[in-house]
Amino acid sequence: MSKKRYLRRLVFAILSTISLAAQQPSDTEIYKKFDEIVGIQNTRLYQGVAFREKYRTINEKTQYFASPRFLKGSIRYAGQDYYGLDMKYDVYDDRILIKLVASVGGATLEAIPDWVDRFSIDGNRFRNIRQVDTKEINQYGFYKVSMEGEHLTLYTKYIKRRLSRMDREFIYYEFGQGKNSYVLHFNNRYLDIGSKKEFITLFPEYKKQIRKFYGQYRKRKNRDTEGFLISLTKFLDEQYVNTIKE
């Protein structure tokens, strides 16, 4: 065990013991307190790649999730949890950017992808789905946890497409919405999902209900595919739960 990891666990244990005599803090509060004690710059979070912007953009049509500005988030990195960070998620290149604290220059660090298990940004949870997790999907990387039920979890892989533009003096880029892909976690398997046929193949016992759902909400599917799949996954999760109880 590394010295920093040992120290982190030791401080966690001490703070947990002390807290028994007072109001019980959450694990999040304890980990944040640890980072204050040892200095977050001395943790493995600050092991990454110095970030350099690859694309010149001039408007809000950027490669970033939700906003081109830093948003508050958390991350599980190299086996440790970190909270209250200033973060960006670059959807186009599938990378996470973390703003360093001012005491070490306030620069931006690019997280090492293989070290990231999961992260949260602006209240949205993401998970890193790797080849070690499954060989049954076409695309790996960071997926948003769009819906998590008792037995079914829907993940969304956001996609952005890059467009080059020419100004009078320079080239800049705009990023538009691409075709997202979706993965369903069910019975310890990760499976590409999205079409009516795929859902019926996976849940043949609910074929009539699935066909009815697609027919009833066809317009929503065309307008908001992620929202449609969230609703369908919730419906199937409830059906599956009820079937088990019978």
Short mmCIF file of C-alpha atoms in Angstrom, two decimals:
data_model
loop_
_atom_site.label_atom_id
_atom_site.label_comp_id
_atom_site.label_asym_id
_atom_site.label_seq_id
_atom_site.Cartn_x
_atom_site.Cartn_y
_atom_site.Cartn_z
CA MET A 1 0.00 0.00 0.00
CA SER A 2 1.35 3.45 -0.92
CA LYS A 3 2.24 5.90 1.85
CA LYS A 4 -0.40 8.41 0.70
CA ARG A 5 -3.14 5.78 0.57
CA TYR A 6 -2.16 4.52 4.03
CA LEU A 7 -2.24 8.08 5.40
CA ARG A 8 -5.61 8.71 3.80
CA ARG A 9 -7.09 5.61 5.44
CA LEU A 10 -5.47 6.48 8.77
CA VAL A 11 -6.92 10.00 8.78
CA PHE A 12 -10.30 8.59 7.71
CA ALA A 13 -10.24 6.14 10.63
CA ILE A 14 -9.22 8.82 13.15
CA LEU A 15 -11.86 11.28 11.99
CA SER A 16 -14.50 8.54 11.98
CA THR A 17 -13.60 7.58 15.57
CA ILE A 18 -13.65 11.17 16.78
CA SER A 19 -17.00 11.76 15.12
CA LEU A 20 -18.65 9.06 17.23
CA ALA A 21 -18.67 11.51 20.13
CA ALA A 22 -20.27 14.20 18.01
CA GLN A 23 -22.62 14.45 15.06
CA GLN A 24 -21.84 11.71 12.54
CA PRO A 25 -20.35 13.24 9.34
CA SER A 26 -20.75 11.69 5.93
CA ASP A 27 -17.92 9.90 4.14
CA THR A 28 -17.84 12.85 1.73
CA GLU A 29 -17.15 15.29 4.57
CA ILE A 30 -14.42 13.04 5.99
CA TYR A 31 -12.64 12.69 2.64
CA LYS A 32 -12.82 16.46 2.09
CA LYS A 33 -11.36 16.99 5.56
CA PHE A 34 -8.50 14.64 4.71
CA ASP A 35 -7.72 16.65 1.58
CA GLU A 36 -7.66 19.82 3.68
CA ILE A 37 -5.25 18.25 6.18
CA VAL A 38 -2.67 16.80 3.77
CA GLY A 39 -3.28 19.24 0.92
CA ILE A 40 -5.19 17.99 -2.12
CA GLN A 41 -2.13 18.74 -4.27
CA ASN A 42 -0.31 15.96 -2.40
CA THR A 43 -2.83 13.29 -3.41
CA ARG A 44 -2.90 11.12 -6.55
CA LEU A 45 -5.52 13.43 -8.00
CA TYR A 46 -2.70 15.71 -9.09
CA GLN A 47 -1.09 12.98 -11.16
CA GLY A 48 -2.28 13.54 -14.70
CA VAL A 49 -1.44 15.29 -17.95
CA ALA A 50 -1.11 19.05 -18.34
CA PHE A 51 -4.09 20.17 -20.42
CA ARG A 52 -3.77 22.10 -23.67
CA GLU A 53 -6.85 23.28 -25.54
CA LYS A 54 -6.98 21.59 -28.97
CA TYR A 55 -9.89 23.46 -30.52
CA ARG A 56 -10.47 27.18 -30.84
CA THR A 57 -14.12 28.00 -30.11
CA ILE A 58 -15.84 31.38 -30.03
CA ASN A 59 -19.36 30.60 -28.82
CA GLU A 60 -21.34 28.21 -26.63
CA LYS A 61 -21.20 25.41 -29.22
CA THR A 62 -18.27 23.65 -27.59
CA GLN A 63 -17.20 20.07 -27.00
CA TYR A 64 -18.04 20.21 -23.29
CA PHE A 65 -20.92 18.62 -21.40
CA ALA A 66 -23.54 21.08 -20.11
CA SER A 67 -21.26 24.15 -20.17
CA PRO A 68 -17.83 25.33 -21.37
CA ARG A 69 -17.27 26.67 -17.86
CA PHE A 70 -15.96 24.65 -14.93
CA LEU A 71 -18.71 22.96 -12.93
CA LYS A 72 -18.65 21.44 -9.47
CA GLY A 73 -18.13 17.72 -9.35
CA SER A 74 -16.51 14.70 -7.76
CA ILE A 75 -14.43 11.80 -9.02
CA ARG A 76 -13.20 8.35 -8.04
CA TYR A 77 -9.62 8.47 -9.25
CA ALA A 78 -6.92 5.84 -8.76
CA GLY A 79 -9.15 4.14 -6.21
CA GLN A 80 -9.83 7.26 -4.12
CA ASP A 81 -12.79 9.64 -3.92
CA TYR A 82 -12.42 13.43 -4.30
CA TYR A 83 -15.18 15.99 -3.85
CA GLY A 84 -15.89 19.66 -4.44
CA LEU A 85 -13.75 19.89 -7.58
CA ASP A 86 -13.97 22.31 -10.50
CA MET A 87 -14.37 20.04 -13.53
CA LYS A 88 -15.23 19.86 -17.21
CA TYR A 89 -16.16 16.84 -19.29
CA ASP A 90 -14.96 16.98 -22.90
CA VAL A 91 -17.57 14.87 -24.70
CA TYR A 92 -15.86 14.92 -28.09
CA ASP A 93 -12.51 13.54 -26.88
CA ASP A 94 -14.02 11.72 -23.87
CA ARG A 95 -11.71 13.27 -21.30
CA ILE A 96 -12.10 14.85 -17.87
CA LEU A 97 -10.47 18.15 -16.98
CA ILE A 98 -9.80 19.25 -13.40
CA LYS A 99 -8.84 22.77 -12.34
CA LEU A 100 -5.95 22.76 -9.89
CA VAL A 101 -6.12 24.81 -6.71
CA ALA A 102 -4.72 28.32 -6.86
CA SER A 103 -1.84 27.48 -4.51
CA VAL A 104 -0.25 25.33 -7.21
CA GLY A 105 -0.95 27.68 -10.09
CA GLY A 106 -4.60 27.06 -10.90
CA ALA A 107 -3.79 25.31 -14.17
CA THR A 108 -5.92 22.56 -15.70
CA LEU A 109 -5.09 18.86 -15.47
CA GLU A 110 -6.35 16.12 -17.79
CA ALA A 111 -7.27 13.01 -15.79
CA ILE A 112 -5.75 9.69 -16.85
CA PRO A 113 -8.79 7.83 -18.26
CA ASP A 114 -7.86 4.37 -16.96
CA TRP A 115 -7.63 5.78 -13.42
CA VAL A 116 -11.21 7.06 -13.49
CA ASP A 117 -13.90 4.67 -12.24
CA ARG A 118 -16.69 7.21 -12.07
CA PHE A 119 -17.36 10.92 -11.74
CA SER A 120 -20.17 13.35 -11.15
CA ILE A 121 -20.50 16.79 -12.68
CA ASP A 122 -23.27 19.33 -12.10
CA GLY A 123 -25.36 16.58 -10.48
CA ASN A 124 -24.97 14.12 -13.38
CA ARG A 125 -23.32 10.76 -12.67
CA PHE A 126 -20.99 9.05 -15.14
CA ARG A 127 -19.29 5.67 -15.15
CA ASN A 128 -16.27 4.44 -17.07
CA ILE A 129 -17.30 1.25 -18.90
CA ARG A 130 -14.14 -0.58 -19.99
CA GLN A 131 -13.33 -3.71 -21.96
CA VAL A 132 -12.65 -5.50 -18.68
CA ASP A 133 -16.31 -4.89 -17.76
CA THR A 134 -17.78 -6.33 -20.95
CA LYS A 135 -16.95 -7.48 -24.48
CA GLU A 136 -20.56 -7.08 -25.65
CA ILE A 137 -20.71 -3.38 -26.51
CA ASN A 138 -19.28 -1.41 -29.43
CA GLN A 139 -18.07 1.70 -27.64
CA TYR A 140 -16.22 2.11 -24.37
CA GLY A 141 -15.57 5.14 -22.21
CA PHE A 142 -17.62 7.47 -20.03
CA TYR A 143 -21.37 6.87 -19.93
CA LYS A 144 -23.95 8.89 -18.04
CA VAL A 145 -26.13 6.94 -15.60
CA SER A 146 -29.43 8.00 -17.14
CA MET A 147 -31.70 5.69 -15.14
CA GLU A 148 -30.92 3.25 -12.35
CA GLY A 149 -33.63 0.86 -11.22
CA GLU A 150 -33.68 -2.26 -9.08
CA HIS A 151 -32.67 -4.55 -11.94
CA LEU A 152 -32.07 -2.35 -15.00
CA THR A 153 -29.66 0.54 -15.50
CA LEU A 154 -29.59 2.67 -18.64
CA TYR A 155 -26.33 4.35 -19.65
CA THR A 156 -25.96 7.09 -22.27
CA LYS A 157 -22.78 7.69 -24.29
CA TYR A 158 -22.94 11.28 -25.46
CA ILE A 159 -21.52 12.02 -28.89
CA LYS A 160 -20.59 15.37 -30.39
CA ARG A 161 -19.57 16.10 -33.97
CA ARG A 162 -16.98 18.68 -34.89
CA LEU A 163 -17.53 21.33 -37.55
CA SER A 164 -14.78 23.66 -38.78
CA ARG A 165 -15.64 27.28 -39.53
CA MET A 166 -13.67 29.97 -41.31
CA ASP A 167 -13.51 33.52 -40.03
CA ARG A 168 -11.73 36.34 -41.81
CA GLU A 169 -8.54 35.70 -39.89
CA PHE A 170 -8.65 32.18 -38.43
CA ILE A 171 -10.35 28.79 -38.33
CA TYR A 172 -12.53 27.93 -35.35
CA TYR A 173 -14.71 24.98 -34.42
CA GLU A 174 -18.29 24.39 -33.44
CA PHE A 175 -19.58 21.18 -31.90
CA GLY A 176 -23.07 19.87 -32.56
CA GLN A 177 -25.04 17.02 -31.09
CA GLY A 178 -24.17 13.65 -32.62
CA LYS A 179 -26.04 10.35 -32.38
CA ASN A 180 -25.79 9.12 -28.81
CA SER A 181 -25.44 5.42 -28.04
CA TYR A 182 -27.08 3.54 -25.18
CA VAL A 183 -26.14 0.58 -23.02
CA LEU A 184 -28.41 -1.43 -20.74
CA HIS A 185 -27.03 -3.23 -17.68
CA PHE A 186 -29.12 -6.29 -16.87
CA ASN A 187 -28.26 -9.63 -15.23
CA ASN A 188 -24.60 -8.60 -14.89
CA ARG A 189 -24.33 -7.90 -18.61
CA TYR A 190 -23.76 -4.65 -20.52
CA LEU A 191 -25.66 -4.63 -23.81
CA ASP A 192 -26.05 -2.12 -26.63
CA ILE A 193 -29.70 -1.13 -26.75
CA GLY A 194 -32.00 1.33 -28.46
CA SER A 195 -34.23 -0.32 -31.03
CA LYS A 196 -37.59 -1.96 -30.47
CA LYS A 197 -36.20 -5.24 -31.81
CA GLU A 198 -33.34 -5.20 -29.29
CA PHE A 199 -35.69 -4.65 -26.37
CA ILE A 200 -38.05 -7.41 -27.54
CA THR A 201 -35.13 -9.83 -27.99
CA LEU A 202 -33.99 -9.12 -24.45
CA PHE A 203 -37.51 -9.16 -22.93
CA PRO A 204 -39.69 -11.43 -25.14
CA GLU A 205 -42.20 -11.86 -22.31
CA TYR A 206 -43.01 -8.14 -22.56
CA LYS A 207 -43.26 -7.99 -26.37
CA LYS A 208 -46.82 -6.64 -26.43
CA GLN A 209 -46.06 -3.98 -23.83
CA ILE A 210 -42.90 -2.86 -25.67
CA ARG A 211 -44.70 -2.58 -29.00
CA LYS A 212 -47.50 -0.60 -27.36
CA PHE A 213 -44.98 1.71 -25.65
CA TYR A 214 -43.20 2.42 -28.95
CA GLY A 215 -46.48 3.09 -30.70
CA GLN A 216 -47.81 5.34 -27.96
CA TYR A 217 -44.67 7.47 -27.57
CA ARG A 218 -43.25 7.44 -31.10
CA LYS A 219 -43.19 11.23 -31.36
CA ARG A 220 -41.27 11.55 -28.09
CA LYS A 221 -38.73 8.99 -29.29
CA ASN A 222 -37.99 11.13 -32.33
CA ARG A 223 -37.84 14.32 -30.29
CA ASP A 224 -36.05 13.09 -27.14
CA THR A 225 -34.53 9.62 -27.56
CA GLU A 226 -32.80 9.59 -24.17
CA GLY A 227 -35.97 10.62 -22.34
CA PHE A 228 -37.97 7.98 -24.22
CA LEU A 229 -35.47 5.22 -23.33
CA ILE A 230 -35.40 6.35 -19.69
CA SER A 231 -39.19 5.99 -19.51
CA LEU A 232 -39.13 2.62 -21.25
CA THR A 233 -36.37 1.31 -18.98
CA LYS A 234 -38.29 2.45 -15.89
CA PHE A 235 -41.41 0.70 -17.21
CA LEU A 236 -39.54 -2.56 -17.91
CA ASP A 237 -37.81 -2.43 -14.54
CA GLU A 238 -41.19 -2.12 -12.81
CA GLN A 239 -42.60 -4.97 -14.92
CA TYR A 240 -39.64 -7.16 -14.04
CA VAL A 241 -39.94 -6.38 -10.33
CA ASN A 242 -43.66 -7.22 -10.36
CA THR A 243 -42.98 -10.48 -12.21
CA ILE A 244 -40.45 -11.55 -9.56
CA LYS A 245 -42.92 -10.78 -6.74
CA GLU A 246 -45.68 -12.90 -8.30
#
